[in-house]
mmCIF file of C-alpha atoms and ligand atoms in Angstrom:
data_model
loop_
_atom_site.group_PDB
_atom_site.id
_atom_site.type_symbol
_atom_site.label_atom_id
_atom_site.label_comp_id
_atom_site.label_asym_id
_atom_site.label_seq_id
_atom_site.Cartn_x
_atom_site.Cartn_y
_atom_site.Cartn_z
ATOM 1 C CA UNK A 59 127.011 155.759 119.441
ATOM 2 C CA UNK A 60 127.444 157.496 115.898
ATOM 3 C CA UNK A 61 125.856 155.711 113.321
ATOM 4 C CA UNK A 62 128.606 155.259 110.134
ATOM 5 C CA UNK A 63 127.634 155.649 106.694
ATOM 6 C CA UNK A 64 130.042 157.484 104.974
ATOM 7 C CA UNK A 65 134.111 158.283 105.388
ATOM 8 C CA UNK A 66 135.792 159.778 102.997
ATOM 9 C CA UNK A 67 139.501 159.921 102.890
ATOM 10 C CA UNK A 68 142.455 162.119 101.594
ATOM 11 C CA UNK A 69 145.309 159.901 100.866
ATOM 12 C CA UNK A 70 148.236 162.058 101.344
ATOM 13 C CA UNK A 71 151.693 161.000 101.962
ATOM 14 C CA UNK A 72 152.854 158.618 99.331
ATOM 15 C CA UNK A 73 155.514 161.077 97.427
ATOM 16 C CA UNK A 74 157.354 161.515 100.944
ATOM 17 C CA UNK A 75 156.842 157.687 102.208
ATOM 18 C CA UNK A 76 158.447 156.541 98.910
ATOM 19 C CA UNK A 77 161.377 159.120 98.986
ATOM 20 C CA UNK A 78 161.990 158.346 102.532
ATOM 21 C CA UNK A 79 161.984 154.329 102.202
ATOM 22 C CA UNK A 80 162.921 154.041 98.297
ATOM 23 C CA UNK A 81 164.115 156.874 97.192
ATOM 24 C CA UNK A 82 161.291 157.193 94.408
ATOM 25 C CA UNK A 83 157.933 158.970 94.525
ATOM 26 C CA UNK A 84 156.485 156.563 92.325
ATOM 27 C CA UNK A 85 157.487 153.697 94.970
ATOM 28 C CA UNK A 86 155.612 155.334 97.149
ATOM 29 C CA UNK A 87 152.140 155.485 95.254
ATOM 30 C CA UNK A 88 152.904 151.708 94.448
ATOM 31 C CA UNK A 89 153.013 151.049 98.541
ATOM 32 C CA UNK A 90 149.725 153.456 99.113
ATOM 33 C CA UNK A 91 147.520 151.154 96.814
ATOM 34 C CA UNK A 92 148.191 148.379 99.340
ATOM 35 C CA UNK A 93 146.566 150.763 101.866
ATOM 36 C CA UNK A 94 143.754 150.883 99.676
ATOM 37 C CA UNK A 95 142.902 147.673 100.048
ATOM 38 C CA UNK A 96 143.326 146.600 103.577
ATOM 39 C CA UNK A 97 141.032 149.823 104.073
ATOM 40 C CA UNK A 98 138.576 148.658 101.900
ATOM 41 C CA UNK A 99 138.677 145.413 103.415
ATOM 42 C CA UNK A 100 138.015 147.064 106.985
ATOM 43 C CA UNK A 101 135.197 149.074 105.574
ATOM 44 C CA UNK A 102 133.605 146.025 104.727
ATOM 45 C CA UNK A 103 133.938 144.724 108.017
ATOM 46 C CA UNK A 104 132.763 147.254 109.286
ATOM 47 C CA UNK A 105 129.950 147.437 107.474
ATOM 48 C CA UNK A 106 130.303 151.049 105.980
ATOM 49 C CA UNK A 107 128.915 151.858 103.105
ATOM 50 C CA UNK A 108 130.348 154.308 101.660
ATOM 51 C CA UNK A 109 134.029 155.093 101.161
ATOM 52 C CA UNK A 110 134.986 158.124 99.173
ATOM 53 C CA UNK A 111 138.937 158.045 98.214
ATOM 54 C CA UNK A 112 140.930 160.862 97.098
ATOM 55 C CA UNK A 113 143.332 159.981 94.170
ATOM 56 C CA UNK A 114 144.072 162.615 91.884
ATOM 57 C CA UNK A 115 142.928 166.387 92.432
ATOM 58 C CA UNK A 116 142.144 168.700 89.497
ATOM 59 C CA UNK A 117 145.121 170.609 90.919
ATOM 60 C CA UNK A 118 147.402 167.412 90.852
ATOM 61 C CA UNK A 119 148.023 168.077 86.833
ATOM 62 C CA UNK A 120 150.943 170.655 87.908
ATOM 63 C CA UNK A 121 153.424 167.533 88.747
ATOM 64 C CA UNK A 122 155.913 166.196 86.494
ATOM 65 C CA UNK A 123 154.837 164.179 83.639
ATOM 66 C CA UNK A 124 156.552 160.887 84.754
ATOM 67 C CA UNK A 125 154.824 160.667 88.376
ATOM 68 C CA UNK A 126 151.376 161.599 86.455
ATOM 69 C CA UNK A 127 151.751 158.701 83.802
ATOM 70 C CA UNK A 128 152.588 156.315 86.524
ATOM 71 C CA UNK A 129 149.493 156.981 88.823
ATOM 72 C CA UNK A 130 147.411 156.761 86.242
ATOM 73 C CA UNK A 131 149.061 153.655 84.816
ATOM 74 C CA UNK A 132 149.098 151.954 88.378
ATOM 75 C CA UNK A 133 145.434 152.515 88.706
ATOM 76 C CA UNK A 134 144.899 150.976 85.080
ATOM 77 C CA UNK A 135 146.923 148.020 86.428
ATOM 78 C CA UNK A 136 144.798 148.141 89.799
ATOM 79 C CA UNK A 137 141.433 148.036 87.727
ATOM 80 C CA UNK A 138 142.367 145.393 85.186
ATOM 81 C CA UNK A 139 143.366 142.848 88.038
ATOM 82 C CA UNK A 140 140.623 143.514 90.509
ATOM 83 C CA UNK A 141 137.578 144.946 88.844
ATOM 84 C CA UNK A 142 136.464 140.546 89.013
ATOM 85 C CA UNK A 143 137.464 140.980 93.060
ATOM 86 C CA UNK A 144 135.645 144.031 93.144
ATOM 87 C CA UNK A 145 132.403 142.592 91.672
ATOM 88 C CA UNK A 146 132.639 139.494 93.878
ATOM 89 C CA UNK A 147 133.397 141.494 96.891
ATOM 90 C CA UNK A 148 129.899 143.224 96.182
ATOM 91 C CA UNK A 149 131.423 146.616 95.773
ATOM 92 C CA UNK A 150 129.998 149.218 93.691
ATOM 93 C CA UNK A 151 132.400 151.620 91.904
ATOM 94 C CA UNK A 152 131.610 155.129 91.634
ATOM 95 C CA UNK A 153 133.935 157.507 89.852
ATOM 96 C CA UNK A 154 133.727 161.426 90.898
ATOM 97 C CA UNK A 155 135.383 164.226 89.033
ATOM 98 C CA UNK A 156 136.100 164.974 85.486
ATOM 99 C CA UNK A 157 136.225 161.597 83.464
ATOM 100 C CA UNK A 158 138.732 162.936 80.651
ATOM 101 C CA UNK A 159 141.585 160.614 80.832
ATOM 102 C CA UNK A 160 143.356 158.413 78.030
ATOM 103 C CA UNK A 161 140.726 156.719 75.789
ATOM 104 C CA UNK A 162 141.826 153.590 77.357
ATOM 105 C CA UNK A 163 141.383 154.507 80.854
ATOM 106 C CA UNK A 164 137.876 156.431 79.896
ATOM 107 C CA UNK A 165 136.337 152.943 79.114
ATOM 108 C CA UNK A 166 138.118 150.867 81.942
ATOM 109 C CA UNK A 167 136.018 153.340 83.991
ATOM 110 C CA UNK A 168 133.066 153.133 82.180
ATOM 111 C CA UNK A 169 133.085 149.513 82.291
ATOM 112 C CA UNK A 170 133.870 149.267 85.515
ATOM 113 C CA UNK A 171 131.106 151.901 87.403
ATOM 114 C CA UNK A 172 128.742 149.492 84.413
ATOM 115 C CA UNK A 173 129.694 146.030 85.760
ATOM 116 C CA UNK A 174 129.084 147.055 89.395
ATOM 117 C CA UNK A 175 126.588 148.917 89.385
ATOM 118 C CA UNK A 176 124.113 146.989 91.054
ATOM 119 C CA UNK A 177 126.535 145.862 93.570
ATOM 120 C CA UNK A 178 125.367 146.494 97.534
ATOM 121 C CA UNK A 179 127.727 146.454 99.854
ATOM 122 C CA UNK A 180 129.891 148.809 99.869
ATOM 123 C CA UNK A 181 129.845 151.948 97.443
ATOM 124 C CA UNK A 182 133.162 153.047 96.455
ATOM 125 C CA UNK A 183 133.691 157.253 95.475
ATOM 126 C CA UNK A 184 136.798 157.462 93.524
ATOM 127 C CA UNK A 185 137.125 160.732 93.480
ATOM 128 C CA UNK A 186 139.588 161.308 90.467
ATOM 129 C CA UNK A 187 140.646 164.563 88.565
ATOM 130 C CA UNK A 188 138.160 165.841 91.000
ATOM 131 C CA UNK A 189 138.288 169.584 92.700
ATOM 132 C CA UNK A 190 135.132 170.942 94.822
ATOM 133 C CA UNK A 191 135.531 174.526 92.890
ATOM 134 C CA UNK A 192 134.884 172.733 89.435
ATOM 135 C CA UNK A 193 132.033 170.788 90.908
ATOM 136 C CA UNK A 194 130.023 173.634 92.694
ATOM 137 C CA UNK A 195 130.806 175.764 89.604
ATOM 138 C CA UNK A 196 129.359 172.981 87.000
ATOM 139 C CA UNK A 197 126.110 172.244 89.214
ATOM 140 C CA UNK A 198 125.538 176.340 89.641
ATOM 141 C CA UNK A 199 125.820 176.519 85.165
ATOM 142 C CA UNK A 200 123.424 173.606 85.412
ATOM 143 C CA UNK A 201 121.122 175.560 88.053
ATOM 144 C CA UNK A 202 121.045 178.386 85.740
ATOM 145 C CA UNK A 203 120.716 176.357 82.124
ATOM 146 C CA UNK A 204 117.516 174.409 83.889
ATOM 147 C CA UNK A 205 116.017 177.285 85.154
ATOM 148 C CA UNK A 206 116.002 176.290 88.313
ATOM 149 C CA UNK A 207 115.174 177.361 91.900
ATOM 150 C CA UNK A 208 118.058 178.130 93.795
ATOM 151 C CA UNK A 209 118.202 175.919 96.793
ATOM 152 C CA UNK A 210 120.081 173.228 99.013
ATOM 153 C CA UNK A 211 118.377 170.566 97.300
ATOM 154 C CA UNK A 212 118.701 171.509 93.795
ATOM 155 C CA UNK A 213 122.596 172.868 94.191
ATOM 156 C CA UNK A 214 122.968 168.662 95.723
ATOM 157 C CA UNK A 215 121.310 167.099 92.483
ATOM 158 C CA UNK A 216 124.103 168.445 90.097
ATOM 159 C CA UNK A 217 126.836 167.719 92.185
ATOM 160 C CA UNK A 218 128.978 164.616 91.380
ATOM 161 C CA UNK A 219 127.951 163.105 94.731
ATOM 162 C CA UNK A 220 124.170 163.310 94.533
ATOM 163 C CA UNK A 221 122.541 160.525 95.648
ATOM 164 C CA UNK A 222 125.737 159.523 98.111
ATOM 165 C CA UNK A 223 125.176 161.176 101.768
ATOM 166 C CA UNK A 224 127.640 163.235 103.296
ATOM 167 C CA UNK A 225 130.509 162.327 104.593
ATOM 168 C CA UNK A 226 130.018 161.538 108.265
ATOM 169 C CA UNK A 227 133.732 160.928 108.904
ATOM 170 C CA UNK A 228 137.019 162.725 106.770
ATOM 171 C CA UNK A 229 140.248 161.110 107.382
ATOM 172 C CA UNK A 230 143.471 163.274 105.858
ATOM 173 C CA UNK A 231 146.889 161.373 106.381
ATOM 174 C CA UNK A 232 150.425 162.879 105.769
ATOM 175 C CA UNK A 233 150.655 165.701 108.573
ATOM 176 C CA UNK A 234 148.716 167.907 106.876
ATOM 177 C CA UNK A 235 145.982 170.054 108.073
ATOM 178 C CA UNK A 236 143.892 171.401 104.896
ATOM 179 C CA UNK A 237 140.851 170.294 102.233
ATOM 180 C CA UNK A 238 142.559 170.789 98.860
ATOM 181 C CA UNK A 239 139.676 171.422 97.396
ATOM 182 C CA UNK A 240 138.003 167.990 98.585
ATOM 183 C CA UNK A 241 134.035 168.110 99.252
ATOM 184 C CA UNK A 242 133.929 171.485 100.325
ATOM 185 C CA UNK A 243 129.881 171.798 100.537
ATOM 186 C CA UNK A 244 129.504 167.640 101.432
ATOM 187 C CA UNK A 245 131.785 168.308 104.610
ATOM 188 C CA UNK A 246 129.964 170.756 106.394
ATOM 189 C CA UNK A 247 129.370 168.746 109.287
ATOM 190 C CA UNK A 248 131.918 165.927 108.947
ATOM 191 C CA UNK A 249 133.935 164.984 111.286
ATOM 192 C CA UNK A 250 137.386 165.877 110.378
ATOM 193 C CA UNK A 251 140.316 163.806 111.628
ATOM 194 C CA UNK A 252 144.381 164.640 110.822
ATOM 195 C CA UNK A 253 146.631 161.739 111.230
ATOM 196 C CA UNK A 254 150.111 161.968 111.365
ATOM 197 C CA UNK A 255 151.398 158.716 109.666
ATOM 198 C CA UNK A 256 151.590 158.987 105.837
ATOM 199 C CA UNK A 257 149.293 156.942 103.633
ATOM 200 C CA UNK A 258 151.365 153.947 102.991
ATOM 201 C CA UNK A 259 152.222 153.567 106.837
ATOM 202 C CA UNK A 260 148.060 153.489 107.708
ATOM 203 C CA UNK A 261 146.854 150.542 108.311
ATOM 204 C CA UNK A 262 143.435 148.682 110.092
ATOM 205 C CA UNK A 263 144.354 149.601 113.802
ATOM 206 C CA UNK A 264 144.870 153.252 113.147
ATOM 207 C CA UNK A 265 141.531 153.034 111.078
ATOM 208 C CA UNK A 266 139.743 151.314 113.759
ATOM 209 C CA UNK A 267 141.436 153.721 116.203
ATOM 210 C CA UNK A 268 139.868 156.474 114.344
ATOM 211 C CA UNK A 269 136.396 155.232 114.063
ATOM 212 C CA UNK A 270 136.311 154.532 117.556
ATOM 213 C CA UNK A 271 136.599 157.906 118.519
ATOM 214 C CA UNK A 272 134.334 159.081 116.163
ATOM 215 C CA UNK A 273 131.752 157.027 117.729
ATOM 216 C CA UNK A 274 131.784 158.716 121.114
ATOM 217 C CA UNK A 275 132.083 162.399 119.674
ATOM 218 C CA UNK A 276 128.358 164.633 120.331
ATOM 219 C CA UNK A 277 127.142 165.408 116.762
ATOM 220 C CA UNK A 278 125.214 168.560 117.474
ATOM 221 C CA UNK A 279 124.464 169.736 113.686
ATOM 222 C CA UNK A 280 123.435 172.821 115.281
ATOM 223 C CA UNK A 281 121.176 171.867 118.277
ATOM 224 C CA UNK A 282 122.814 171.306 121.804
HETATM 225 C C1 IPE B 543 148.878 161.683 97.776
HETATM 226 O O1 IPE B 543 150.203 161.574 98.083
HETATM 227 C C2 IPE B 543 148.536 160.927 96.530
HETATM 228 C C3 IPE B 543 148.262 161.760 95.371
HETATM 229 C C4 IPE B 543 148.145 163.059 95.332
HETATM 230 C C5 IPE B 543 148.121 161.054 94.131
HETATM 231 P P1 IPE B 543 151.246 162.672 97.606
HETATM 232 O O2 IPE B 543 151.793 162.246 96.293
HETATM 233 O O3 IPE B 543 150.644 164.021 97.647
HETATM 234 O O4 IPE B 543 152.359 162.524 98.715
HETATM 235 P P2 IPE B 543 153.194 163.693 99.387
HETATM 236 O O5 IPE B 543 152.198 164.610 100.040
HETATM 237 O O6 IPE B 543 153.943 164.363 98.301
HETATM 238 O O7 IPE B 543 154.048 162.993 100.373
HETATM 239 C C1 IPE B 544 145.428 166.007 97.959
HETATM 240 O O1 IPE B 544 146.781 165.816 98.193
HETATM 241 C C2 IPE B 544 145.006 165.196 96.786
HETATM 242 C C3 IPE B 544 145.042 163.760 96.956
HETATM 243 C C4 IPE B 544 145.332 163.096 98.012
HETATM 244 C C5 IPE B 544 144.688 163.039 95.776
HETATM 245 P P1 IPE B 544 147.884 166.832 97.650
HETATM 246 O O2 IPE B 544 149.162 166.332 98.167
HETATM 247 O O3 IPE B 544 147.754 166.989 96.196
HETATM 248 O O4 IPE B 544 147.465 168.187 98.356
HETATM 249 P P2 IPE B 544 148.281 169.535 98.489
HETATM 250 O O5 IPE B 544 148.607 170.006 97.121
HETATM 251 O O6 IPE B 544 149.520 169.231 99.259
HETATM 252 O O7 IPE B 544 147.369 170.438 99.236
HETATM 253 MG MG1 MG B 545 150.549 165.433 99.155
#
């Protein structure tokens, strides 16, 4: 059986869950965060330990004002009531992608990655105002600044995700089939699974469902 280390997840669906149950957008990011939980609960259990999430692309600035301010206020909310839960629940917060946000929000974060930081059991990626493009562009300006070597291991230690393994597992809800720009050089060998049901509508079976099948697939990174 697989070993698990690492799933990351694109959380796609919310906009069309909330327009199809409450007519609002917003309603549906409000029902996706209560995905977020029960699948950090199950990653617990489970004894990952790592969970990358996908919450806000660098591309994701090109929506309307109104559904931007909400997200960003609804993770503000999230982080003020649970970053206590978070601590107690052992879990380290990690935040990937370009930390430029209100100053508010810019020290919520801080604060938060701060007071778990030595947290062990499970590592949480939050990958926010993140895009792979920026990332691998960044570490290669850092390559070149450093003078340094080009090489696998040096590209890995500027990218927002060194120290964090790759992704063993990638889980993209919402019917889609494509990256958007998520982890493009961590994902190389990931296993890469498409569900149908949009984020809000996931829950622990389909996760489980998921992981089980990852378990029995033939990782051949190559060899035979
Ligand atoms: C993903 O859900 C969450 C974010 C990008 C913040 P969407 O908002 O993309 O939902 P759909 O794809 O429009 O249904
Ligand atoms: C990807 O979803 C980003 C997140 C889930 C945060 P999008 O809904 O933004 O992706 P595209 O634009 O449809 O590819
Ligand atoms: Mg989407």
């Amino acid at each position: 059986m697989n070993p698990l280390n690492h799933v990351a997840i694109i959380m796609d669906g919310n906009g069309r869950w909330g327009i199809k149950n409450k007519n609002s957008r917003n309603a549906g990011h409000k029902a996706g965060l209560k995905t977020v939980e029960k699948i950090i609960n199950h990653s617990i259990k489970n004894k990952i330990k790592f969970l990358t999430l996908y919450a806000f692309s660098t591309e994701n600035w090109k929506r309307p004002k109104k559904e931007i301010t909400f997200l960003f206020q609804l993770l503000e909310t999230f982080l003020l009531k649970r970053l206590e839960n978070l601590n107690n629940q052992d879990i380290k917060l990690k935040i990937i992608g370009i930390k430029k946000f209100s100053k508010k929000l810019n020290q919520l974060l801080t604060l938060a990655e701060k007071k778990t930081s030595n947290n062990k059991s499970l590592q949480i990626n939050l990958a926010l105002n993140y895009g792979s493009k920026y990332e691998l562009v960044d570490a290669f300006k850092k390559l070149r600044k450093n003078k340094d070597k080009i090489s696998e291991k040096n590209i890995n230690k500027y990218l927002q995700t060194k120290d964090i393994p790759d992704p063993d597992l990638l889980i993209r809800t919402g019917n889609t089939k494509r990256l958007s720009n998520f982890l493009l050089w961590q994902l190389a060998y990931s296993e890469i699974f498409f569900e149908k049901k949009l984020w809000p509508d996931f829950n622990e079976k389909d996760f489980n469902k998921i992981l089980k099948k990852y378990k029995l697939i033939k990782r051949n990174f190559g060899n035979i």
